């Protein structure tokens, strides 16, 4: 995701977002439109690796994993109609354990887990704006994966509603896999992940 690419003086809604060309990928954060860059091959290999691991782990369980493009509407107070929603994100991967949040188009409400695989064009947004949005909207667990730096960070929502200090791993640390708190028994080994091609 790049810098804000539409008129910064205007706030957009999901209604506007639905009218934009289908061959363009956008996200809305607090009504500001950000155009998403096409992911590169390594980004996709890492995303697919995690998706396969999650899909296999969740077989026969109530939680489901979805990969981008998959619209997740995160509504602010007073945004009762989907068309009015000012936060529409497409994390690389999301896990939903509450099927009532799933819609025909994607989902409305905070996922249990959001995973972003960052790239040079989305680093600031992923690490700052989305972090703040996911924390505020009630995402239980947020993973940031950096293919270039070969590290993973997992943030968990605490009792105070805030993400605590990151649990992180990189292949050089040789401390083994990083485990999910939400999905007990699920983990990712960074050395295995970053070997994915």
Coordinates of N, CA, C and O in Angstrom, one line a residue:
X1 N 0.8 -1.2 0.0 CA 0.0 0.0 0.0 C 0.9 1.2 0.0 O 1.8 1.3 0.8
X2 N 0.6 2.2 -0.9 CA 1.4 3.3 -1.0 C 0.8 4.5 -0.2 O 0.0 4.4 0.7
X3 N 1.3 5.7 -0.6 CA 0.8 6.9 0.1 C -0.6 7.1 -0.4 O -1.1 6.6 -1.3
X4 N -1.3 8.0 0.4 CA -2.7 8.4 0.0 C -2.7 8.9 -1.4 O -1.8 9.7 -1.8
X5 N -3.6 8.3 -2.2 CA -3.5 8.6 -3.7 C -4.7 9.2 -4.2 O -4.8 9.5 -5.4
X6 N -5.7 9.5 -3.5 CA -6.9 10.2 -3.9 C -6.9 11.5 -3.2 O -6.2 11.8 -2.3
X7 N -7.8 12.4 -3.5 CA -7.9 13.7 -3.0 C -7.9 13.7 -1.4 O -8.8 13.2 -0.8
X8 N -6.9 14.3 -0.8 CA -6.7 14.3 0.6 C -7.7 15.2 1.3 O -7.9 15.1 2.5
X9 N -8.4 16.1 0.6 CA -9.4 17.0 1.2 C -10.7 16.3 1.3 O -11.6 16.9 1.9
X10 N -10.9 15.1 0.7 CA -12.1 14.4 0.7 C -12.0 13.1 1.5 O -11.0 12.4 1.4
X11 N -13.1 12.9 2.3 CA -13.1 11.6 3.0 C -14.0 10.7 2.2 O -15.1 11.1 1.6
X12 N -13.6 9.4 2.1 CA -14.3 8.4 1.3 C -15.0 7.4 2.2 O -14.6 7.2 3.3
X13 N -16.0 6.7 1.6 CA -16.7 5.7 2.3 C -16.6 4.4 1.5 O -16.2 4.4 0.3
X14 N -17.1 3.3 2.1 CA -17.2 2.1 1.3 C -18.1 2.2 0.1 O -17.8 1.6 -0.9
X15 N -19.1 3.1 0.2 CA -19.9 3.3 -1.0 C -19.1 3.9 -2.2 O -19.2 3.4 -3.3
X16 N -18.2 4.8 -1.9 CA -17.3 5.3 -2.9 C -16.4 4.3 -3.4 O -16.2 4.1 -4.6
X17 N -15.8 3.5 -2.5 CA -14.8 2.5 -2.8 C -15.4 1.5 -3.8 O -14.7 1.0 -4.7
X18 N -16.7 1.1 -3.6 CA -17.3 0.1 -4.5 C -17.5 0.7 -5.9 O -17.7 -0.1 -6.8
X19 N -17.4 2.0 -6.1 CA -17.6 2.6 -7.4 C -16.3 2.7 -8.2 O -16.3 3.0 -9.4
X20 N -15.2 2.5 -7.6 CA -13.9 2.6 -8.2 C -13.6 1.4 -9.1 O -14.1 0.3 -8.9
X21 N -12.7 1.5 -10.1 CA -12.4 0.4 -11.0 C -12.0 -0.8 -10.3 O -11.2 -0.8 -9.4
X22 N -12.5 -2.0 -10.8 CA -12.2 -3.2 -10.1 C -10.8 -3.7 -10.3 O -10.3 -4.5 -9.5
X23 N -10.1 -3.1 -11.3 CA -8.7 -3.5 -11.5 C -7.7 -2.7 -10.7 O -6.5 -2.9 -10.8
X24 N -8.2 -1.8 -9.8 CA -7.4 -1.0 -8.9 C -7.7 -1.5 -7.5 O -8.8 -1.9 -7.2
X25 N -6.7 -1.6 -6.7 CA -6.8 -2.1 -5.3 C -6.6 -0.9 -4.3 O -5.6 -0.2 -4.4
X26 N -7.6 -0.7 -3.5 CA -7.5 0.4 -2.5 C -7.9 0.0 -1.1 O -8.5 -1.1 -0.9
X27 N -7.4 0.7 -0.1 CA -7.9 0.6 1.3 C -8.3 1.9 1.8 O -7.7 3.0 1.3
X28 N -9.2 2.0 2.7 CA -9.6 3.2 3.3 C -9.3 3.1 4.8 O -9.6 2.2 5.5
X29 N -8.6 4.2 5.3 CA -8.3 4.3 6.7 C -8.8 5.7 7.1 O -8.2 6.7 6.7
X30 N -9.8 5.7 8.0 CA -10.4 6.9 8.4 C -10.8 7.8 7.3 O -10.7 9.0 7.3
X31 N -11.3 7.1 6.2 CA -11.9 7.8 5.0 C -10.8 8.2 4.0 O -11.1 8.7 2.9
X32 N -9.5 8.0 4.3 CA -8.5 8.4 3.4 C -8.2 7.2 2.5 O -8.0 6.1 3.1
X33 N -8.1 7.4 1.2 CA -7.9 6.3 0.3 C -6.4 6.1 0.0 O -5.6 7.0 -0.3
X34 N -5.9 4.8 0.1 CA -4.6 4.4 -0.1 C -4.6 3.4 -1.2 O -5.2 2.3 -1.0
X35 N -3.8 3.6 -2.3 CA -3.7 2.6 -3.3 C -2.7 1.6 -3.0 O -1.6 1.9 -2.5
X36 N -3.1 0.3 -3.2 CA -2.2 -0.8 -2.9 C -1.4 -1.2 -4.1 O -1.9 -1.3 -5.2
X37 N -0.1 -1.4 -3.8 CA 0.8 -1.8 -4.9 C 0.6 -3.3 -5.1 O 0.3 -4.1 -4.2
X38 N 0.9 -3.8 -6.3 CA 0.9 -5.2 -6.6 C 2.0 -5.9 -5.8 O 3.2 -5.4 -5.8
X39 N 1.7 -7.0 -5.1 CA 2.7 -7.7 -4.3 C 3.8 -8.4 -5.3 O 3.4 -8.8 -6.4
X40 N 5.0 -8.5 -4.8 CA 6.0 -9.2 -5.6 C 6.0 -10.7 -5.3 O 5.2 -11.2 -4.4
X41 N 6.8 -11.4 -6.0 CA 6.8 -12.9 -5.9 C 7.1 -13.4 -4.5 O 6.5 -14.3 -4.0
X42 N 8.1 -12.8 -3.8 CA 8.5 -13.3 -2.5 C 7.4 -13.0 -1.5 O 7.1 -13.8 -0.6
X43 N 6.8 -11.8 -1.6 CA 5.6 -11.5 -0.8 C 4.5 -12.6 -0.9 O 4.0 -13.1 0.1
X44 N 4.2 -12.9 -2.1 CA 3.2 -13.9 -2.4 C 3.6 -15.3 -1.9 O 2.7 -16.1 -1.4
X45 N 4.8 -15.7 -2.0 CA 5.3 -17.0 -1.6 C 5.1 -17.1 -0.1 O 4.7 -18.1 0.5
X46 N 5.5 -16.0 0.6 CA 5.4 -16.0 2.1 C 3.9 -16.0 2.5 O 3.6 -16.8 3.4
X47 N 3.1 -15.2 1.9 CA 1.7 -15.2 2.2 C 1.1 -16.6 2.0 O 0.3 -17.0 2.8
X48 N 1.4 -17.2 0.9 CA 0.8 -18.5 0.6 C 1.3 -19.6 1.6 O 0.5 -20.5 2.0
X49 N 2.5 -19.5 2.0 CA 3.1 -20.4 3.0 C 2.3 -20.3 4.3 O 1.8 -21.4 4.8
X50 N 2.1 -19.1 4.8 CA 1.3 -18.9 6.0 C -0.1 -19.4 5.8 O -0.7 -20.0 6.7
X51 N -0.7 -19.0 4.6 CA -2.1 -19.4 4.4 C -2.3 -20.9 4.4 O -3.2 -21.5 5.0
X52 N -1.4 -21.7 3.8 CA -1.4 -23.1 3.8 C -1.3 -23.7 5.2 O -2.1 -24.6 5.6
X53 N -0.4 -23.1 6.0 CA -0.2 -23.6 7.3 C -1.4 -23.4 8.2 O -1.9 -24.2 8.9
X54 N -2.0 -22.2 8.0 CA -3.2 -21.8 8.8 C -4.4 -22.7 8.3 O -5.1 -23.2 9.1
X55 N -4.6 -22.8 7.0 CA -5.7 -23.7 6.4 C -5.6 -25.1 6.9 O -6.6 -25.7 7.3
X56 N -4.4 -25.7 6.9 CA -4.2 -27.1 7.4 C -4.5 -27.1 8.9 O -5.2 -28.1 9.4
X57 N -4.0 -26.2 9.6 CA -4.2 -26.2 11.1 C -5.7 -26.0 11.4 O -6.2 -26.7 12.4
X58 N -6.4 -25.2 10.7 CA -7.9 -24.9 11.0 C -8.8 -26.0 10.4 O -10.0 -25.9 10.7
X59 N -8.3 -27.0 9.7 CA -9.2 -28.0 9.2 C -10.0 -28.6 10.3 O -9.5 -29.1 11.3
X60 N -11.3 -28.6 10.2 CA -12.2 -29.2 11.2 C -12.5 -28.3 12.4 O -13.2 -28.7 13.3
X61 N -11.9 -27.1 12.4 CA -12.1 -26.1 13.5 C -13.1 -25.0 13.0 O -13.3 -24.8 11.8
X62 N -13.7 -24.3 14.0 CA -14.7 -23.3 13.6 C -14.0 -22.0 12.9 O -14.7 -21.3 12.2
X63 N -12.8 -21.7 13.1 CA -12.1 -20.5 12.6 C -11.8 -20.8 11.1 O -11.5 -21.9 10.7
X64 N -11.8 -19.7 10.4 CA -11.4 -19.7 8.9 C -10.4 -18.7 8.6 O -10.4 -17.6 9.1
X65 N -9.5 -19.0 7.6 CA -8.5 -18.1 7.1 C -9.0 -17.6 5.7 O -9.5 -18.4 4.9
X66 N -8.7 -16.3 5.5 CA -9.0 -15.7 4.2 C -7.8 -14.9 3.7 O -7.2 -14.2 4.6
X67 N -7.5 -14.9 2.4 CA -6.4 -14.2 1.9 C -6.9 -13.0 1.0 O -8.0 -13.0 0.4
X68 N -6.1 -11.9 1.0 CA -6.4 -10.8 0.1 C -6.5 -11.2 -1.3 O -5.7 -12.1 -1.7
X69 N -7.3 -10.6 -2.1 CA -8.2 -9.5 -1.8 C -9.5 -10.0 -1.0 O -10.1 -10.9 -1.5
X70 N -9.7 -9.4 0.1 CA -10.8 -9.8 1.0 C -11.1 -8.6 1.8 O -10.4 -8.2 2.7
X71 N -12.2 -7.9 1.5 CA -12.6 -6.6 2.2 C -13.0 -6.9 3.6 O -13.9 -7.7 3.9
X72 N -12.4 -6.2 4.5 CA -12.7 -6.2 5.9 C -13.2 -4.8 6.3 O -12.4 -3.8 6.3
X73 N -14.5 -4.6 6.6 CA -15.0 -3.4 7.0 C -14.9 -3.2 8.5 O -15.4 -4.1 9.3
X74 N -14.3 -2.1 9.0 CA -14.1 -1.8 10.4 C -14.9 -0.5 10.7 O -14.4 0.5 10.4
X75 N -16.1 -0.7 11.2 CA -17.0 0.5 11.3 C -16.7 1.3 12.6 O -16.5 0.8 13.7
X76 N -16.8 2.6 12.4 CA -16.8 3.5 13.5 C -18.2 3.7 14.1 O -19.2 3.3 13.5
X77 N -18.3 4.3 15.3 CA -19.5 4.5 15.9 C -20.4 5.4 15.0 O -19.9 6.4 14.4
X78 N -21.6 4.9 14.8 CA -22.6 5.7 13.9 C -22.6 5.2 12.4 O -23.4 5.7 11.7
X79 N -21.6 4.3 12.1 CA -21.6 3.8 10.7 C -22.4 2.5 10.6 O -21.8 1.4 10.6
X80 N -23.7 2.7 10.7 CA -24.6 1.5 10.8 C -24.7 0.8 9.4 O -24.8 -0.4 9.3
X81 N -24.8 1.6 8.3 CA -24.9 1.1 7.0 C -23.5 0.8 6.4 O -22.6 1.6 6.6
X82 N -23.4 -0.4 5.7 CA -22.1 -0.7 5.2 C -21.5 0.4 4.3 O -20.3 0.7 4.3
X83 N -22.4 1.0 3.5 CA -22.0 2.1 2.6 C -21.3 3.2 3.3 O -20.5 4.0 2.7
X84 N -21.6 3.5 4.6 CA -21.0 4.6 5.3 C -19.7 4.3 5.9 O -19.0 5.2 6.4
X85 N -19.3 3.1 5.9 CA -18.0 2.7 6.6 C -16.8 3.4 6.0 O -16.6 3.4 4.8
X86 N -16.0 3.9 6.9 CA -14.8 4.7 6.4 C -13.5 3.9 6.6 O -12.4 4.5 6.2
X87 N -13.5 2.7 7.1 CA -12.3 1.9 7.2 C -12.6 0.6 6.5 O -13.4 -0.3 6.9
X88 N -11.9 0.4 5.4 CA -12.0 -0.8 4.6 C -10.5 -1.3 4.3 O -9.8 -0.6 3.6
X89 N -10.1 -2.4 4.9 CA -8.8 -2.9 4.8 C -8.7 -4.3 4.1 O -9.7 -5.0 4.1
X90 N -7.6 -4.6 3.6 CA -7.4 -5.9 2.9 C -6.1 -6.5 3.5 O -5.0 -6.4 2.8
X91 N -6.1 -7.0 4.7 CA -4.9 -7.6 5.2 C -4.5 -8.7 4.3 O -5.3 -9.3 3.7
X92 N -3.2 -9.1 4.3 CA -2.8 -10.2 3.5 C -3.5 -11.5 3.9 O -3.9 -12.3 3.0
X93 N -3.7 -11.7 5.2 CA -4.4 -12.8 5.7 C -5.2 -12.4 6.9 O -4.7 -11.6 7.7
X94 N -6.4 -13.0 7.1 CA -7.2 -12.8 8.3 C -7.8 -14.1 8.7 O -8.0 -15.0 7.9
X95 N -7.9 -14.2 10.0 CA -8.6 -15.4 10.6 C -9.8 -14.8 11.4 O -9.7 -13.9 12.2
X96 N -11.0 -15.4 11.0 CA -12.2 -15.1 11.7 C -12.8 -16.4 12.4 O -12.9 -17.4 11.7
X97 N -13.0 -16.3 13.7 CA -13.6 -17.4 14.4 C -15.1 -17.2 14.7 O -15.8 -18.1 15.1
X98 N -15.6 -16.0 14.4 CA -17.0 -15.6 14.6 C -17.6 -15.5 13.2 O -17.5 -14.5 12.5
X99 N -18.4 -16.5 12.8 CA -18.9 -16.6 11.4 C -20.0 -15.5 11.2 O -20.3 -15.2 10.1
X100 N -20.5 -14.9 12.3 CA -21.5 -13.9 12.1 C -20.9 -12.6 11.5 O -21.6 -11.7 11.0
X101 N -19.6 -12.4 11.6 CA -18.9 -11.3 11.0 C -18.7 -11.4 9.5 O -18.4 -10.5 8.8
X102 N -18.9 -12.6 8.9 CA -18.6 -12.9 7.5 C -19.8 -12.4 6.7 O -21.0 -12.6 7.1
X103 N -19.5 -11.8 5.5 CA -20.5 -11.3 4.6 C -20.3 -11.9 3.3 O -19.3 -12.6 3.0
X104 N -21.2 -11.7 2.3 CA -20.9 -12.2 1.0 C -19.7 -11.6 0.4 O -18.9 -12.2 -0.3
X105 N -19.5 -10.3 0.6 CA -18.3 -9.6 0.0 C -17.0 -9.7 0.8 O -15.9 -9.5 0.3
X106 N -17.1 -10.1 2.1 CA -15.9 -10.3 2.9 C -16.3 -10.4 4.4 O -16.8 -11.4 4.8
X107 N -16.0 -9.3 5.1 CA -16.4 -9.4 6.6 C -16.6 -8.0 7.1 O -16.1 -7.0 6.6
X108 N -17.4 -7.9 8.1 CA -17.6 -6.7 8.8 C -17.3 -6.9 10.3 O -18.0 -7.7 11.0
X109 N -16.3 -6.3 10.8 CA -15.9 -6.4 12.2 C -14.4 -6.9 12.3 O -13.9 -7.4 11.3
X110 N -13.9 -6.8 13.5 CA -12.5 -7.1 13.7 C -12.2 -8.6 13.5 O -12.9 -9.4 14.1
X111 N -11.2 -9.0 12.8 CA -10.8 -10.4 12.7 C -10.1 -10.8 14.0 O -9.6 -9.9 14.8
X112 N -10.1 -12.0 14.3 CA -9.3 -12.5 15.4 C -7.8 -12.3 15.2 O -7.1 -12.0 16.2
X113 N -7.4 -12.6 14.0 CA -6.0 -12.4 13.6 C -5.9 -11.7 12.3 O -6.6 -12.0 11.4
X114 N -5.0 -10.6 12.2 CA -4.7 -10.0 11.0 C -3.2 -10.1 10.8 O -2.4 -9.9 11.7
X115 N -2.8 -10.5 9.5 CA -1.4 -10.7 9.2 C -1.1 -9.8 8.0 O -1.8 -9.9 7.0
X116 N -0.1 -9.0 8.2 CA 0.4 -8.1 7.1 C 1.8 -8.5 6.7 O 2.7 -8.6 7.6
X117 N 2.0 -8.8 5.4 CA 3.3 -9.1 4.9 C 3.8 -7.8 4.3 O 3.2 -7.3 3.3
X118 N 4.8 -7.1 4.9 CA 5.1 -5.8 4.5 C 6.0 -5.7 3.3 O 6.7 -6.7 3.0
X119 N 6.1 -4.6 2.6 CA 7.0 -4.4 1.5 C 7.4 -2.9 1.6 O 6.9 -2.1 2.4
X120 N 8.4 -2.5 0.8 CA 8.9 -1.1 0.9 C 7.7 -0.1 0.7 O 7.8 1.0 1.3
X121 N 6.7 -0.4 -0.1 CA 5.7 0.6 -0.3 C 4.6 0.6 0.8 O 3.8 1.5 0.8
X122 N 4.6 -0.3 1.7 CA 3.6 -0.3 2.7 C 4.1 -0.3 4.2 O 3.4 -0.4 5.1
X123 N 5.4 -0.2 4.4 CA 6.0 -0.3 5.7 C 5.4 0.7 6.7 O 5.0 0.3 7.8
X124 N 5.4 2.0 6.4 CA 4.9 3.0 7.3 C 3.5 2.8 7.6 O 3.1 2.8 8.8
X125 N 2.7 2.5 6.6 CA 1.3 2.3 6.8 C 1.0 1.1 7.7 O 0.2 1.1 8.6
X126 N 1.7 0.0 7.3 CA 1.5 -1.3 8.1 C 1.9 -1.1 9.5 O 1.2 -1.6 10.5
X127 N 3.0 -0.5 9.8 CA 3.5 -0.4 11.1 C 2.9 0.7 11.9 O 3.0 0.7 13.2
X128 N 2.3 1.7 11.4 CA 1.7 2.8 12.1 C 0.2 2.9 12.0 O -0.5 2.6 13.0
X129 N -0.3 3.2 10.9 CA -1.7 3.5 10.7 C -2.5 2.2 10.9 O -3.6 2.2 11.6
X130 N -2.1 1.1 10.3 CA -2.9 -0.1 10.5 C -2.8 -0.7 11.9 O -3.7 -1.2 12.5
X131 N -1.6 -0.5 12.5 CA -1.4 -0.9 13.9 C -2.4 -0.2 14.8 O -3.1 -0.9 15.6
X132 N -2.5 1.1 14.7 CA -3.4 1.9 15.5 C -4.9 1.5 15.2 O -5.7 1.4 16.1
X133 N -5.2 1.3 13.9 CA -6.6 1.0 13.6 C -6.9 -0.4 14.1 O -8.0 -0.6 14.7
X134 N -6.1 -1.4 13.9 CA -6.4 -2.7 14.4 C -6.5 -2.8 15.9 O -7.4 -3.5 16.4
X135 N -5.6 -2.1 16.6 CA -5.7 -2.0 18.0 C -7.0 -1.4 18.5 O -7.7 -1.9 19.3
X136 N -7.4 -0.3 17.9 CA -8.6 0.5 18.3 C -9.9 -0.3 17.9 O -10.9 -0.3 18.7
X137 N -9.9 -1.1 16.8 CA -11.0 -1.8 16.4 C -11.2 -3.2 17.1 O -12.2 -3.9 16.8
X138 N -10.2 -3.6 17.8 CA -10.4 -4.9 18.6 C -9.8 -6.1 18.0 O -10.2 -7.3 18.4
X139 N -8.9 -6.0 17.0 CA -8.2 -7.2 16.5 C -7.4 -7.8 17.7 O -6.7 -7.2 18.4
X140 N -7.6 -9.1 17.9 CA -7.0 -9.8 19.0 C -5.5 -10.1 18.9 O -4.8 -10.1 19.9
X141 N -5.1 -10.3 17.6 CA -3.7 -10.7 17.4 C -3.3 -10.1 16.0 O -4.0 -10.3 15.0
X142 N -2.2 -9.4 16.0 CA -1.7 -8.8 14.8 C -0.3 -9.2 14.5 O 0.6 -9.0 15.4
X143 N -0.1 -9.8 13.3 CA 1.3 -10.3 12.9 C 1.8 -9.4 11.8 O 1.1 -9.1 10.9
X144 N 3.0 -9.0 11.9 CA 3.7 -8.3 10.9 C 4.9 -9.1 10.4 O 5.7 -9.6 11.3
X145 N 4.9 -9.4 9.1 CA 6.0 -10.2 8.6 C 6.8 -9.4 7.6 O 6.2 -8.8 6.7
X146 N 8.1 -9.3 7.8 CA 9.0 -8.5 6.9 C 9.9 -9.5 6.1 O 10.8 -10.0 6.6
X147 N 9.6 -9.7 4.8 CA 10.4 -10.6 4.0 C 11.8 -10.0 3.8 O 12.8 -10.8 3.7
X148 N 12.0 -8.7 3.6 CA 13.3 -8.1 3.4 C 14.2 -8.3 4.6 O 15.4 -8.7 4.5
X149 N 13.7 -8.0 5.8 CA 14.5 -8.1 7.0 C 14.4 -9.5 7.6 O 15.1 -9.8 8.6
X150 N 13.5 -10.3 7.1 CA 13.3 -11.7 7.6 C 13.0 -11.7 9.1 O 13.7 -12.4 9.9
X151 N 12.0 -11.0 9.5 CA 11.5 -11.1 10.9 C 10.0 -11.1 10.9 O 9.3 -10.7 10.0
X152 N 9.5 -11.6 12.0 CA 8.1 -11.7 12.3 C 7.9 -11.0 13.7 O 8.6 -11.3 14.6
X153 N 6.8 -10.3 13.8 CA 6.4 -9.7 15.1 C 4.9 -10.0 15.3 O 4.1 -9.9 14.4
X154 N 4.6 -10.5 16.5 CA 3.2 -10.8 16.9 C 2.8 -9.9 18.1 O 3.5 -9.8 19.1
X155 N 1.7 -9.1 17.9 CA 1.2 -8.3 18.9 C -0.1 -8.9 19.4 O -1.0 -9.2 18.6
X156 N -0.3 -8.9 20.7 CA -1.5 -9.5 21.3 C -2.3 -8.4 22.0 O -1.7 -7.5 22.7
X157 N -3.6 -8.4 22.0 CA -4.5 -7.4 22.6 C -4.5 -7.8 24.1 O -5.0 -8.9 24.5
X158 N -4.2 -6.9 24.9 CA -4.2 -7.1 26.4 C -5.5 -6.8 27.0 O -6.5 -6.3 26.3
X159 N -5.6 -6.9 28.3 CA -6.9 -6.7 29.0 C -7.3 -5.2 29.0 O -8.4 -4.8 29.1
X160 N -6.3 -4.3 28.7 CA -6.5 -2.9 28.6 C -7.0 -2.5 27.2 O -7.2 -1.3 26.9
X161 N -7.1 -3.5 26.3 CA -7.5 -3.2 24.9 C -6.4 -2.7 24.0 O -6.7 -2.4 22.9
X162 N -5.2 -2.8 24.5 CA -4.0 -2.3 23.7 C -3.1 -3.5 23.3 O -3.1 -4.5 24.1
X163 N -2.4 -3.3 22.2 CA -1.4 -4.3 21.9 C -0.2 -4.2 22.8 O 0.3 -3.1 23.0
X164 N 0.2 -5.3 23.4 CA 1.4 -5.3 24.2 C 2.6 -5.3 23.4 O 2.6 -5.2 22.2
X165 N 3.7 -5.4 24.1 CA 5.0 -5.5 23.5 C 5.1 -6.7 22.5 O 4.6 -7.8 22.8
X166 N 5.7 -6.5 21.4 CA 5.8 -7.6 20.4 C 6.6 -8.8 20.8 O 7.6 -8.6 21.5
X167 N 6.0 -9.9 20.4 CA 6.8 -11.2 20.5 C 7.4 -11.3 19.1 O 6.7 -11.4 18.1
X168 N 8.7 -11.3 19.0 CA 9.3 -11.4 17.7 C 10.4 -12.5 17.5 O 10.9 -13.0 18.5
X169 N 10.6 -12.8 16.2 CA 11.6 -13.8 15.9 C 12.1 -13.4 14.5 O 11.5 -12.9 13.6
X170 N 13.4 -13.8 14.4 CA 14.0 -13.8 13.0 C 14.9 -15.0 13.0 O 15.3 -15.6 14.0
X171 N 15.2 -15.5 11.8 CA 16.0 -16.7 11.6 C 17.3 -16.7 12.4 O 17.8 -17.7 13.0
X172 N 18.0 -15.5 12.5 CA 19.2 -15.4 13.2 C 19.1 -15.7 14.7 O 20.1 -16.1 15.4
X173 N 17.9 -15.4 15.3 CA 17.7 -15.6 16.7 C 17.8 -17.1 17.1 O 18.1 -17.4 18.3
X174 N 17.5 -18.0 16.2 CA 17.5 -19.4 16.5 C 16.8 -19.8 17.8 O 17.3 -20.6 18.6
X175 N 15.6 -19.1 18.0 CA 14.9 -19.4 19.2 C 13.6 -20.2 18.9 O 12.7 -20.3 19.7
X176 N 13.5 -20.7 17.7 CA 12.4 -21.5 17.4 C 11.2 -20.7 16.9 O 11.3 -19.5 16.7
X177 N 10.1 -21.4 16.7 CA 8.9 -20.8 16.2 C 8.2 -19.7 17.0 O 8.5 -19.7 18.2
X178 N 7.4 -18.9 16.4 CA 6.6 -17.9 17.1 C 5.2 -18.5 17.1 O 4.7 -18.9 16.1
X179 N 4.6 -18.5 18.3 CA 3.3 -19.2 18.4 C 2.2 -18.1 18.5 O 2.3 -17.0 19.1
X180 N 1.0 -18.5 18.1 CA -0.2 -17.8 18.2 C -0.8 -17.9 19.6 O -0.7 -19.0 20.2
X181 N -1.3 -16.9 20.1 CA -2.1 -16.9 21.4 C -3.5 -17.3 21.1 O -4.1 -18.1 21.9
X182 N -4.1 -16.7 20.1 CA -5.5 -16.9 19.7 C -5.7 -18.4 19.3 O -6.7 -19.0 19.7
X183 N -4.8 -18.9 18.5 CA -5.0 -20.3 18.0 C -3.9 -21.2 18.7 O -2.8 -21.4 18.2
X184 N -4.3 -21.7 19.8 CA -3.4 -22.5 20.6 C -2.9 -23.7 19.8 O -3.7 -24.4 19.2
X185 N -1.6 -23.8 19.7 CA -1.0 -24.9 19.0 C -0.5 -24.5 17.6 O 0.2 -25.3 17.0
X186 N -0.8 -23.3 17.1 CA -0.4 -22.9 15.8 C 0.9 -22.1 16.0 O 1.0 -21.2 16.9
X187 N 1.9 -22.3 15.2 CA 3.1 -21.5 15.2 C 3.8 -21.5 13.8 O 3.4 -22.3 12.9
X188 N 4.7 -20.6 13.6 CA 5.4 -20.4 12.4 C 6.9 -20.4 12.7 O 7.3 -19.6 13.6
X189 N 7.7 -21.2 12.0 CA 9.1 -21.2 12.2 C 9.7 -20.2 11.2 O 9.5 -20.4 10.0
X190 N 10.3 -19.1 11.6 CA 10.8 -18.1 10.7 C 11.8 -18.6 9.7 O 11.8 -18.2 8.5
X191 N 12.7 -19.5 10.1 CA 13.7 -20.1 9.2 C 13.0 -20.8 8.0 O 13.3 -20.7 6.9
X192 N 11.9 -21.6 8.4 CA 11.2 -22.3 7.3 C 10.4 -21.3 6.5 O 10.3 -21.5 5.2
X193 N 9.8 -20.3 7.1 CA 9.0 -19.4 6.4 C 9.8 -18.6 5.4 O 9.4 -18.5 4.2
X194 N 11.0 -18.1 5.8 CA 11.7 -17.3 4.9 C 12.5 -18.0 3.9 O 13.1 -17.5 3.0
X195 N 12.5 -19.4 4.0 CA 13.1 -20.2 2.9 C 12.0 -20.4 1.8 O 12.3 -21.0 0.8
X196 N 10.8 -20.0 2.1 CA 9.7 -20.2 1.1 C 10.0 -19.5 -0.2 O 10.3 -18.3 -0.2
X197 N 9.9 -20.2 -1.3 CA 10.1 -19.5 -2.6 C 8.9 -19.9 -3.4 O 8.6 -19.6 -4.5

